[in-house]
GROMACS .gro file of C-alpha atoms in nm:
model
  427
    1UNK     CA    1  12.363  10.471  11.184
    2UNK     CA    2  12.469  10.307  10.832
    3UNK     CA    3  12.750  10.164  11.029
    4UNK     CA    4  12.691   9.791  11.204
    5UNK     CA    5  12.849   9.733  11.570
    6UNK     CA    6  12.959   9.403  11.467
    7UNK     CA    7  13.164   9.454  11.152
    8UNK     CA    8  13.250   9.855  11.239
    9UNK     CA    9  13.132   9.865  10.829
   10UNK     CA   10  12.843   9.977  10.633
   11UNK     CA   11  12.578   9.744  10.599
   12UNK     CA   12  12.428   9.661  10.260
   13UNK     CA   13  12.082   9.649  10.365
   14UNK     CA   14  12.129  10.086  10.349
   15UNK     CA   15  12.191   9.981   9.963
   16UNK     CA   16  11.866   9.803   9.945
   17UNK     CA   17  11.705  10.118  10.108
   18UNK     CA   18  11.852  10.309   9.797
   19UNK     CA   19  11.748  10.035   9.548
   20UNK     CA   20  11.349  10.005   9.722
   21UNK     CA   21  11.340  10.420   9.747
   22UNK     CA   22  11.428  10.420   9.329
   23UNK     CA   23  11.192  10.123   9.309
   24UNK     CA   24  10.925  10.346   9.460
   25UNK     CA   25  10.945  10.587   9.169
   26UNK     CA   26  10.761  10.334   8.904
   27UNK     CA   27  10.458  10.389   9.125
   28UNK     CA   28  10.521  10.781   9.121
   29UNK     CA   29  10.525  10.754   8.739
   30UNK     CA   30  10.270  10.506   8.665
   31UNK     CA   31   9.987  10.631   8.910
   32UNK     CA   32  10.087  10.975   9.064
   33UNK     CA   33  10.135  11.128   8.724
   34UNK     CA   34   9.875  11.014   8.521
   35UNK     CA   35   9.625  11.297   8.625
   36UNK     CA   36   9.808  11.588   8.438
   37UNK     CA   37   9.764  11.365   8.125
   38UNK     CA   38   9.383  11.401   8.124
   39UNK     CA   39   9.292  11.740   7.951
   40UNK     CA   40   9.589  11.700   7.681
   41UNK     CA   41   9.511  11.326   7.569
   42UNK     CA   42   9.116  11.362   7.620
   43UNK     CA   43   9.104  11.710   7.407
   44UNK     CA   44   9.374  11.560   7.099
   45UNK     CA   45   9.189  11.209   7.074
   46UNK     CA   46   8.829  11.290   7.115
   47UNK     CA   47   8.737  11.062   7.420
   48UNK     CA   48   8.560  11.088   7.761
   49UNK     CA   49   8.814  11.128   8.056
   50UNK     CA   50   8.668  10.839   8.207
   51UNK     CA   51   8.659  10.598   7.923
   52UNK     CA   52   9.029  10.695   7.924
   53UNK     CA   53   9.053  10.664   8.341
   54UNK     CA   54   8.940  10.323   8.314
   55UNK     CA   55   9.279  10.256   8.181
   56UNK     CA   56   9.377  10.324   8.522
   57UNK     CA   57   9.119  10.061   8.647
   58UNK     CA   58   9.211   9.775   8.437
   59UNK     CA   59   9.621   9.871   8.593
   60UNK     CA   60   9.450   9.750   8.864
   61UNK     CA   61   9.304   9.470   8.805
   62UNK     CA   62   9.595   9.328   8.626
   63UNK     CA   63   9.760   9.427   8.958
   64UNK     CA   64   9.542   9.226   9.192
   65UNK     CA   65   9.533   8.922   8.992
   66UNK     CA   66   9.930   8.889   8.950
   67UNK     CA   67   9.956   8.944   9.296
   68UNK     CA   68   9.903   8.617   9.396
   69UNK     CA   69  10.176   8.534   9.122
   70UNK     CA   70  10.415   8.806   9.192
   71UNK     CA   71  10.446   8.645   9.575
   72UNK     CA   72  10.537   8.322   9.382
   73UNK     CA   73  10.787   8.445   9.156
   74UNK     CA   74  10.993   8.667   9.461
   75UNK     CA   75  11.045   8.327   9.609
   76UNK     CA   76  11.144   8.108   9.342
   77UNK     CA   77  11.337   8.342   9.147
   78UNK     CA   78  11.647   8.557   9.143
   79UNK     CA   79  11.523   8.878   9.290
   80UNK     CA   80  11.772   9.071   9.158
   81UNK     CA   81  11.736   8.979   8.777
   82UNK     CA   82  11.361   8.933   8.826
   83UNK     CA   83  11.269   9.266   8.978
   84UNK     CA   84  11.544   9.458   8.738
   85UNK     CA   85  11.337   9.254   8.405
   86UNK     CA   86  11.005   9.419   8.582
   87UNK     CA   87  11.139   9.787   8.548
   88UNK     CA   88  11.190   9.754   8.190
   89UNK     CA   89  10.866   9.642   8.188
   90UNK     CA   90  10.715   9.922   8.332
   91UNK     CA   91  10.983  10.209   8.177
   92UNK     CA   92  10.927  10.063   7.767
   93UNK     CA   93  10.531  10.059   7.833
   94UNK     CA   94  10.530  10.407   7.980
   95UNK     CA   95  10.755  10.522   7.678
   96UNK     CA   96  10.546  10.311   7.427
   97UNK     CA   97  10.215  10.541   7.594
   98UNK     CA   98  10.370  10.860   7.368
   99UNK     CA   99  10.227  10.644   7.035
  100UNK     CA  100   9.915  10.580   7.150
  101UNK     CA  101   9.589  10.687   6.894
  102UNK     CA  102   9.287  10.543   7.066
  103UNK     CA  103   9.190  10.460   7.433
  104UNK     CA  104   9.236  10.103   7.335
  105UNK     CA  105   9.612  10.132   7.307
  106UNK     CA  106   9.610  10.268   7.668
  107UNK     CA  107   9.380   9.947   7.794
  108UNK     CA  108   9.656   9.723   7.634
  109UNK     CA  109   9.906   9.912   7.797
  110UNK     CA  110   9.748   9.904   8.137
  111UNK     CA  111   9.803   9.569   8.151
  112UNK     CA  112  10.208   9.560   8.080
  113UNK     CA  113  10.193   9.824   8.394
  114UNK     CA  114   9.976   9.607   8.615
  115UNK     CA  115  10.232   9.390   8.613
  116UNK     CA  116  10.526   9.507   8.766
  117UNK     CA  117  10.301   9.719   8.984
  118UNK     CA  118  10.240   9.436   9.171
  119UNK     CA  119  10.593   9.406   9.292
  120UNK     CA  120  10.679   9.795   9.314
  121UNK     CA  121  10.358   9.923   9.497
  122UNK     CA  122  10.286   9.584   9.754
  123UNK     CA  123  10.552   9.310   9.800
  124UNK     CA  124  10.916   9.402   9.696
  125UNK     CA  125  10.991   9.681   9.912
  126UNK     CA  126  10.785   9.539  10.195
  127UNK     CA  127  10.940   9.178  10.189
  128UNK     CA  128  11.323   9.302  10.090
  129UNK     CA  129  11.298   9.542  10.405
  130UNK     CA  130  11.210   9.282  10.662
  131UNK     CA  131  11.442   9.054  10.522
  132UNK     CA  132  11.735   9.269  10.539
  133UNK     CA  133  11.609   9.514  10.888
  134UNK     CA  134  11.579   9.308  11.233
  135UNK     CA  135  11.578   9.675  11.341
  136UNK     CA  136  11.371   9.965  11.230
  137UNK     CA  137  11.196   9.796  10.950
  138UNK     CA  138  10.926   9.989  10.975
  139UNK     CA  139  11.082  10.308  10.944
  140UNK     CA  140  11.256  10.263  10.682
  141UNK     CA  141  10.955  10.073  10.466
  142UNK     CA  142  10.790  10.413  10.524
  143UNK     CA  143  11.067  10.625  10.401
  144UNK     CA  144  11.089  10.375  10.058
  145UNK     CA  145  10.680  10.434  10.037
  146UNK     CA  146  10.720  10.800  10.054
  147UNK     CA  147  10.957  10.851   9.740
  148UNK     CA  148  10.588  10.768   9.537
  149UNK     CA  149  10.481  11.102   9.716
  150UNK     CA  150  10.844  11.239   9.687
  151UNK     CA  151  10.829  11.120   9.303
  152UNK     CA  152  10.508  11.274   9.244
  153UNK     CA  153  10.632  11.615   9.366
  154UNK     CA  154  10.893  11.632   9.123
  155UNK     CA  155  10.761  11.430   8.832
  156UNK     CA  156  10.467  11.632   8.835
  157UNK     CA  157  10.581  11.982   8.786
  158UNK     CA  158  10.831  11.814   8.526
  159UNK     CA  159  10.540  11.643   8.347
  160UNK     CA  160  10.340  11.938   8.329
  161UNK     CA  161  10.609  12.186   8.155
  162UNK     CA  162  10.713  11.871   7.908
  163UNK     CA  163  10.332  11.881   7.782
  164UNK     CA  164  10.312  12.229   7.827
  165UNK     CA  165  10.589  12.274   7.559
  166UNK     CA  166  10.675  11.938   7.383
  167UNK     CA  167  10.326  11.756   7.456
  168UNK     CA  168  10.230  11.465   7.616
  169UNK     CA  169  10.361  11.225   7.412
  170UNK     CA  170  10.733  11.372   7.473
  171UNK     CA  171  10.604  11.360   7.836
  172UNK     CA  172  10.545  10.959   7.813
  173UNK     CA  173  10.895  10.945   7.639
  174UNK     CA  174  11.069  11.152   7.927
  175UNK     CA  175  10.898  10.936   8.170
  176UNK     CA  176  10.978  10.613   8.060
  177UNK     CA  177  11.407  10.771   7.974
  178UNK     CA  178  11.411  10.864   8.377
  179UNK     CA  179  11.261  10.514   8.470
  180UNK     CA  180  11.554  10.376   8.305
  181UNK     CA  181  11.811  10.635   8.468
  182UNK     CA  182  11.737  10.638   8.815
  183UNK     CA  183  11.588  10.266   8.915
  184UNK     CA  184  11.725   9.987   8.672
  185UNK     CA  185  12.137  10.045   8.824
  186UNK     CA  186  12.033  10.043   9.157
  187UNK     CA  187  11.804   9.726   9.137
  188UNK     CA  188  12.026   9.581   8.921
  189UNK     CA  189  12.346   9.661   9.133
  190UNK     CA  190  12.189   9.601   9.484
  191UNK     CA  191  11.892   9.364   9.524
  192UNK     CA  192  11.947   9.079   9.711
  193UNK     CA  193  11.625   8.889   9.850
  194UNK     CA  194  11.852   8.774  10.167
  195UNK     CA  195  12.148   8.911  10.396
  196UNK     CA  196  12.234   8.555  10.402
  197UNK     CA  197  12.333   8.568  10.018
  198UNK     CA  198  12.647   8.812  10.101
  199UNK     CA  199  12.744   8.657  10.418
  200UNK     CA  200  12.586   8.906  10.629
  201UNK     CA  201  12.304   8.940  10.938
  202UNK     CA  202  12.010   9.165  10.941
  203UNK     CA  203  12.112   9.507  11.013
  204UNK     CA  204  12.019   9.565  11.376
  205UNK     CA  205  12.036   9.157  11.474
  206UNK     CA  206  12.006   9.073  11.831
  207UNK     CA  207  12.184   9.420  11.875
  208UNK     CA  208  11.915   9.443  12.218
  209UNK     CA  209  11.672   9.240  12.436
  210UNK     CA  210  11.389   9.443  12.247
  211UNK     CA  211  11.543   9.312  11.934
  212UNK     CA  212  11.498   8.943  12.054
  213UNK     CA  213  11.138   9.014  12.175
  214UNK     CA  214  11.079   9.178  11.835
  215UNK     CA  215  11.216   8.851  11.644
  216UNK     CA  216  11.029   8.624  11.915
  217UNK     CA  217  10.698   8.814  11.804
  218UNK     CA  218  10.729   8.720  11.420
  219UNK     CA  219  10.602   8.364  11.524
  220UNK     CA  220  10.298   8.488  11.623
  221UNK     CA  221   9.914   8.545  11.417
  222UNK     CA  222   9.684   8.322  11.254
  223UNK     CA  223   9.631   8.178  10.896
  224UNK     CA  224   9.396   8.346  10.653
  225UNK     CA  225   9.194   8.034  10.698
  226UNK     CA  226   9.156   8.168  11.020
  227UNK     CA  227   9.151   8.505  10.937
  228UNK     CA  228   8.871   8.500  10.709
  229UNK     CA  229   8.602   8.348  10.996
  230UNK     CA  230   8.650   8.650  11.219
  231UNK     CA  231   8.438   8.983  11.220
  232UNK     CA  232   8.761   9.240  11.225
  233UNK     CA  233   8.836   9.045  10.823
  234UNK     CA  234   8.538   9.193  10.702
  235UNK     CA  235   8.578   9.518  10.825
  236UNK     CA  236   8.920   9.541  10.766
  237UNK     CA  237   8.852   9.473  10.384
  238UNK     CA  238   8.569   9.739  10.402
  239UNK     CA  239   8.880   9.987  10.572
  240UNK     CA  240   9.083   9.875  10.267
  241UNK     CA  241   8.782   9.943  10.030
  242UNK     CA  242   8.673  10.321  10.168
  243UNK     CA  243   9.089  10.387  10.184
  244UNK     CA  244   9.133  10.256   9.813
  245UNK     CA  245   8.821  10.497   9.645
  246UNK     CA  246   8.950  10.756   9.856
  247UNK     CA  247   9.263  10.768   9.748
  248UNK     CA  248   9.163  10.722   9.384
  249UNK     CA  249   9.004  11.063   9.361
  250UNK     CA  250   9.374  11.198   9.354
  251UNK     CA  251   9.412  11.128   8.950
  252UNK     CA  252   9.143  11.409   8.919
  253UNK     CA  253   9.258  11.671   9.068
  254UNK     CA  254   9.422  11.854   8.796
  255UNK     CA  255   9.118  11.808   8.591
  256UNK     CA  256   8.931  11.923   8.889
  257UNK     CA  257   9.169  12.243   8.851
  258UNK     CA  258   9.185  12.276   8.525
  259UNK     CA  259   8.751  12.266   8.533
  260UNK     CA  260   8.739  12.596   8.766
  261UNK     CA  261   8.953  12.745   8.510
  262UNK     CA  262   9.292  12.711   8.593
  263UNK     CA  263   9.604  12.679   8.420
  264UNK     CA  264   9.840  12.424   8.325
  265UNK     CA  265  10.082  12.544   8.627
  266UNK     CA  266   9.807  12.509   8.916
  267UNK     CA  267   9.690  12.143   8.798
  268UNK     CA  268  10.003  12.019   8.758
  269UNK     CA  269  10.064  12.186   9.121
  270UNK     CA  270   9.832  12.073   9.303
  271UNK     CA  271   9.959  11.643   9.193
  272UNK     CA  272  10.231  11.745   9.409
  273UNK     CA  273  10.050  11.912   9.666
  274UNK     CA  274   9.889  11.610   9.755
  275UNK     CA  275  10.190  11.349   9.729
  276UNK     CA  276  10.363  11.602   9.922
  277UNK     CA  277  10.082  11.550  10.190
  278UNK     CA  278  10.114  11.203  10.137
  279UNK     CA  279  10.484  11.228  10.218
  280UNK     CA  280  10.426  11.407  10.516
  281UNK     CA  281  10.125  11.189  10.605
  282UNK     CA  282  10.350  10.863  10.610
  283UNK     CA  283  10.590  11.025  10.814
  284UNK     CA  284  10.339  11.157  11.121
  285UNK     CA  285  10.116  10.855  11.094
  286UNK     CA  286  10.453  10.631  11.137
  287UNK     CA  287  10.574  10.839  11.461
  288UNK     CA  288  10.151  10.858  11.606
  289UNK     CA  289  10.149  10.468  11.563
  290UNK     CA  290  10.448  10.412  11.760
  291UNK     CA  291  10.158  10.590  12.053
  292UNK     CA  292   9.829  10.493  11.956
  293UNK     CA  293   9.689  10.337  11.567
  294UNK     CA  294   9.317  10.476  11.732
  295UNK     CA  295   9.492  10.777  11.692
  296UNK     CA  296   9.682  10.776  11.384
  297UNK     CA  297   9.361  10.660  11.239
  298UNK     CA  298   9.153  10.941  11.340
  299UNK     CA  299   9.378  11.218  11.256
  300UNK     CA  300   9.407  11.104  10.890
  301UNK     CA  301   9.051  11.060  10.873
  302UNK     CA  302   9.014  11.385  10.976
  303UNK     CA  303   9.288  11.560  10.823
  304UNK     CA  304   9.185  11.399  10.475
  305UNK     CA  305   8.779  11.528  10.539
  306UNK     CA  306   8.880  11.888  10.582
  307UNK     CA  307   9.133  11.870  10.268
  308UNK     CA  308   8.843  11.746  10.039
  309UNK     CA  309   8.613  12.052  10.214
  310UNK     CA  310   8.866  12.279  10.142
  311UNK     CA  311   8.864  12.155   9.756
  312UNK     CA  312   8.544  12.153   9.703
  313UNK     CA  313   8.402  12.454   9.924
  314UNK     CA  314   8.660  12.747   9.893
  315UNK     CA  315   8.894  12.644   9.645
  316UNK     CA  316   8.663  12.686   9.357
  317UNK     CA  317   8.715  13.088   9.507
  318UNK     CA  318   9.050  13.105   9.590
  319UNK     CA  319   9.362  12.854   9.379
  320UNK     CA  320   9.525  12.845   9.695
  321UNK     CA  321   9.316  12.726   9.863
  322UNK     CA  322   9.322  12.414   9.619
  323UNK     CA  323   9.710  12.295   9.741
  324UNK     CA  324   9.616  12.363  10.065
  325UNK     CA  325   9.308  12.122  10.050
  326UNK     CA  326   9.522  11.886   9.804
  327UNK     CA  327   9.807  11.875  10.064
  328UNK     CA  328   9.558  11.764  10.385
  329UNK     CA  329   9.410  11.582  10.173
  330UNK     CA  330   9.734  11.380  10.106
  331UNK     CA  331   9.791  11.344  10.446
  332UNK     CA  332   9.485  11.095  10.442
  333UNK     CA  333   9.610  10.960  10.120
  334UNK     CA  334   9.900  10.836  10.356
  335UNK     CA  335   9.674  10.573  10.504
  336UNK     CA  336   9.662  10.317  10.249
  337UNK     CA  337  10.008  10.292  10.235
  338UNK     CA  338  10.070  10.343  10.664
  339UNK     CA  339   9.774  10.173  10.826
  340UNK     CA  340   9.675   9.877  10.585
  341UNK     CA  341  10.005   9.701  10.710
  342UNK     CA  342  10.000   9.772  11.031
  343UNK     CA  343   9.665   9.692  11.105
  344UNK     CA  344   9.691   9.386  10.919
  345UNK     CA  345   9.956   9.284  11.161
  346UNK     CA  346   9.791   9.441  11.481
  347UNK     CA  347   9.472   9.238  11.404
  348UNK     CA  348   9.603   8.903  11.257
  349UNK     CA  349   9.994   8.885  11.399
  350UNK     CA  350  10.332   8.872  11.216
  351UNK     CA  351  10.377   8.436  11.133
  352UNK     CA  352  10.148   8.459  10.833
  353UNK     CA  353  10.159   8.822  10.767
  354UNK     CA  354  10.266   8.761  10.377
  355UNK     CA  355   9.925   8.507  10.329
  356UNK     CA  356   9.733   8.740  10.469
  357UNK     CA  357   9.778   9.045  10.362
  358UNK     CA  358   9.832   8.943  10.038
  359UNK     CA  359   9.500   8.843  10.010
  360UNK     CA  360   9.352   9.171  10.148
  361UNK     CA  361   9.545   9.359   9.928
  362UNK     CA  362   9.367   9.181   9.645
  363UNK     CA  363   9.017   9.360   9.793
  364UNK     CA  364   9.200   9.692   9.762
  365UNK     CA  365   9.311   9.635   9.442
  366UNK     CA  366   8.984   9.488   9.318
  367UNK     CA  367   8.794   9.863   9.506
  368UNK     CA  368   9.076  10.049   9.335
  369UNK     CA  369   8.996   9.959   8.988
  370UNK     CA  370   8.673  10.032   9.040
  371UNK     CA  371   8.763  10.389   9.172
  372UNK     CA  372   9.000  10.472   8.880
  373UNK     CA  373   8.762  10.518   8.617
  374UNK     CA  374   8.407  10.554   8.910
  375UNK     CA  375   8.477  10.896   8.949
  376UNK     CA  376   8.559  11.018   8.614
  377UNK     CA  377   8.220  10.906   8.446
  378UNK     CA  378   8.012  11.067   8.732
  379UNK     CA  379   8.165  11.360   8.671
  380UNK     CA  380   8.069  11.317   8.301
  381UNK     CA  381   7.753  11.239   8.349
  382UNK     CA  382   7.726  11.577   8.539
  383UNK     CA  383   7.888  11.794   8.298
  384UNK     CA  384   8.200  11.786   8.370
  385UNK     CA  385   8.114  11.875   8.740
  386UNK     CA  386   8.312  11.700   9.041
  387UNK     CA  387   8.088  11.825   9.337
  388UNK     CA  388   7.927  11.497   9.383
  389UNK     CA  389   8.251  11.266   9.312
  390UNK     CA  390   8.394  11.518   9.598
  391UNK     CA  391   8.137  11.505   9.820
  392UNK     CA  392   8.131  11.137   9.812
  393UNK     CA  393   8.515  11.108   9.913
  394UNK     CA  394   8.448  11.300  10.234
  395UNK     CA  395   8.197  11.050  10.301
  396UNK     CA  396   8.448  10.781  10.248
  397UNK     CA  397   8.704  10.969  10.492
  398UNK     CA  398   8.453  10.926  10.722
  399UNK     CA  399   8.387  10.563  10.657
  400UNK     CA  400   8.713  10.462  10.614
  401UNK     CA  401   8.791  10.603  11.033
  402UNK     CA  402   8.519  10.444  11.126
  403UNK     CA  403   8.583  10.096  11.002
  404UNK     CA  404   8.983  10.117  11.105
  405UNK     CA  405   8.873  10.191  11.422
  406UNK     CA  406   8.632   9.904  11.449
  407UNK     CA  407   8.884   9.639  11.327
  408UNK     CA  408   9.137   9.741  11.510
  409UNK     CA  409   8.906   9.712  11.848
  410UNK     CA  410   8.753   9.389  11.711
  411UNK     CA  411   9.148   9.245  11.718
  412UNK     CA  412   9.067   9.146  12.059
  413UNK     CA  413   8.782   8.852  11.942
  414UNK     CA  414   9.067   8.701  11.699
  415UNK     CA  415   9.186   8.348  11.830
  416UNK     CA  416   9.525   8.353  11.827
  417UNK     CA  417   9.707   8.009  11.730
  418UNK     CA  418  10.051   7.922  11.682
  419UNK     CA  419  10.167   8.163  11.974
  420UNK     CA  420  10.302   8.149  12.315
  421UNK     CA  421  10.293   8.503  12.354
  422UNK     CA  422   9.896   8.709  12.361
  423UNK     CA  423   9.784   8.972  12.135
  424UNK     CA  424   9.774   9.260  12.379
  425UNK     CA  425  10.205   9.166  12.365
  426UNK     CA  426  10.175   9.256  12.032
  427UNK     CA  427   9.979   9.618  12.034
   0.00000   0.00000   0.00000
């Protein structure tokens, strides 16, 4: 498979698989981690968990307003140097967490992770992929997106025995050493933004008449000034809203855990129950798209809804029952990452796929903040309690299957422009 037909030798673009799987791992660190840090930093310092969550929150909203400055920098600069300068970024602020004395210090820190974020969890994988894959793209974006759920199983664990017997400041310090280890060589060895830099083709190019279709379709969609007058916009951005608070409850689990009176090893467990979910999520909703999205949509909505009922109904009773819940749970989780690209694309085409979905991505940012630190403070105003934060995120499961569904029927009403080929060629 890593072999090309043409050349009879391996194909770099596998090394840029490597080099977006490690980049992957920031996001496992910076936002699938951060739950087991909770209980330790809230009970040494003296603060309310979500006065510290809203660290989280303000990661971003950095995030969403660099996006728009990220894109910009990917194409004028040296990929390469620029994306290895953003790991460093994102490894010395995690490190520099470990000397933090007041939730201030973590605000200031939020925004040196924002940052990078902005490249790791949207744009660099996504845009290095299609540059380098005319074939399988898709799969193998999924596979880099689900070594943040891959990440979180180990780093979780790992986190949790670090602050179980060093602390969580030699936890931060860990975390920022591995950052440093596994993903600066390969981005710094490997990233190239084109195939064209090396002398080489897209792996996969016009290897089959599909292939040529596929490449034909990229010239199709419609501008986000087109985008933006049509009904299935709106809803998609309320999708992207319901998916982003959804997915934000995840932080809290161990806290949720560790608040039925559970130890260190079943909240730092059930982190990587979920991401494990989320792994497995990303790859079923990948193979049910290739059938039907109306599908793939529905059975993460679903899945997700009985996780969060087995959470907050029987696992207070039973603790495993909590990574059960956790892991189907995950599998809805999978959905931001799966579904907000595809049904980007499905709805508004492939020729100005970047524009647009950058600027959706800024709504999902801009819901995620608000989700970060949301949930924590309800649960503080309730005493600690997270049976209303819960049962508001099986609400959103619902929601959030309900509007995907929706935009993806109301793709039909979008006037296409800029295409010789219709919609229903696309889906």
């Amino acid at each position: 498979m890593s072999v090309t037909k043409e050349t009879g030798r391996f194909h770099h673009g596998f090394l840029i698989v490597l080099a977006c799987c490690a980049m992957s791992l920031t996001t496992s660190i910076t936002w699938n981690t951060a739950g087991i840090f909770f209980v330790p930093i809230v009970n040494e310092l003296g603060m309310l968990r979500g006065s510290l969550a809203l660290y989280l929150s303000i990661v971003s909203f950095t995030t969403m307003l660099f996006l728009p400055i990220a894109g910009q920098l990917l194409y004028r600069f040296n990929v390469r140097k620029l994306l290895s300068l953003f790991v460093i970024m994102n490894a010395v602020t995690i490190a520099a967490m470990s000397a933090c004395t007041n939730v201030y210090h973590f605000y200031i820190a939020a925004v040196f992770l924002g940052m990078p974020q902005a490249f790791f969890l949207y744009i660099a994988s996504l845009t290095l992929i299609n540059n380098w894959f005319d074939k399988r793209a898709g799969f193998f974006t999924g596979l880099c997106m689900s070594f943040t759920g891959i990440g979180a199983i180990l780093f979780n664990p790992l986190g949790g025995y670090i602050i179980a017997t060093l602390g969580w400041r030699a936890a931060y310090l860990a975390f920022g050493a591995i950052l440093v280890i596994l993903v600066l060589p390969p981005v710094a060895l490997f990233i190239r933004k084109h195939p064209s830099d090396m002398g080489l083709r897209p792996y996969g190019y016009a290897e089959s008449t599909a292939a040529k279709v596929e490449k034909g379709l990229r010239d199709t969609g419609v501008p986000i000034s087109v985008a933006v007058k049509t009904p299935a916009f709106f809803i998609l951005l309320l999708f992207l809203g319901a998916i982003a608070l959804y997915t934000d409850m995840n932080v809290y689990y161990p806290d949720y855990a560790t608040s039925l009176g559970n130890g260190v090893a079943i909240a730092s467990t059930i982190g990587s129950a979920s991401m494990f979910g989320s792994m497995t999520g990303k790859i079923l909703l990948g193979l049910i798209n290739d059938k039907s999205t109306v599908i793939a949509i529905l059975f993460a909505g679903l899945t997700g809804l009985s996780g969060v009922a087995l959470l907050t109904y029987v696992g207070p009773h039973n603790p495993v029952f909590l990574l059960v819940g956790a892991f189907l749970y995950g599998i809805g989780h999978a959905t931001a990452i799966v579904q907000s690209p595809i049904l980007t694309k499905k709805i508004f085409g492939t020729r100005y796929f970047s524009q647009v979905y950058s600027v959706v991505m800024m709504i999902y940012s801009f819901a995620s903040a608000v989700g970060q630190s949301l949930w924590g403070f309800i649960a503080d105003a309730n005493g600690g309690s997270y049976e209303i934060p819960l049962l508001m995120i099986m609400g959103l499961a619902v929601s959030f299957t309900i509007f995907g569904i929706s935009a993806y029927i109301l793709r039909k009403n979008v006037p296409q422009k800029d295409t010789s080929v219709s919609l229903s060629a696309i889906t």
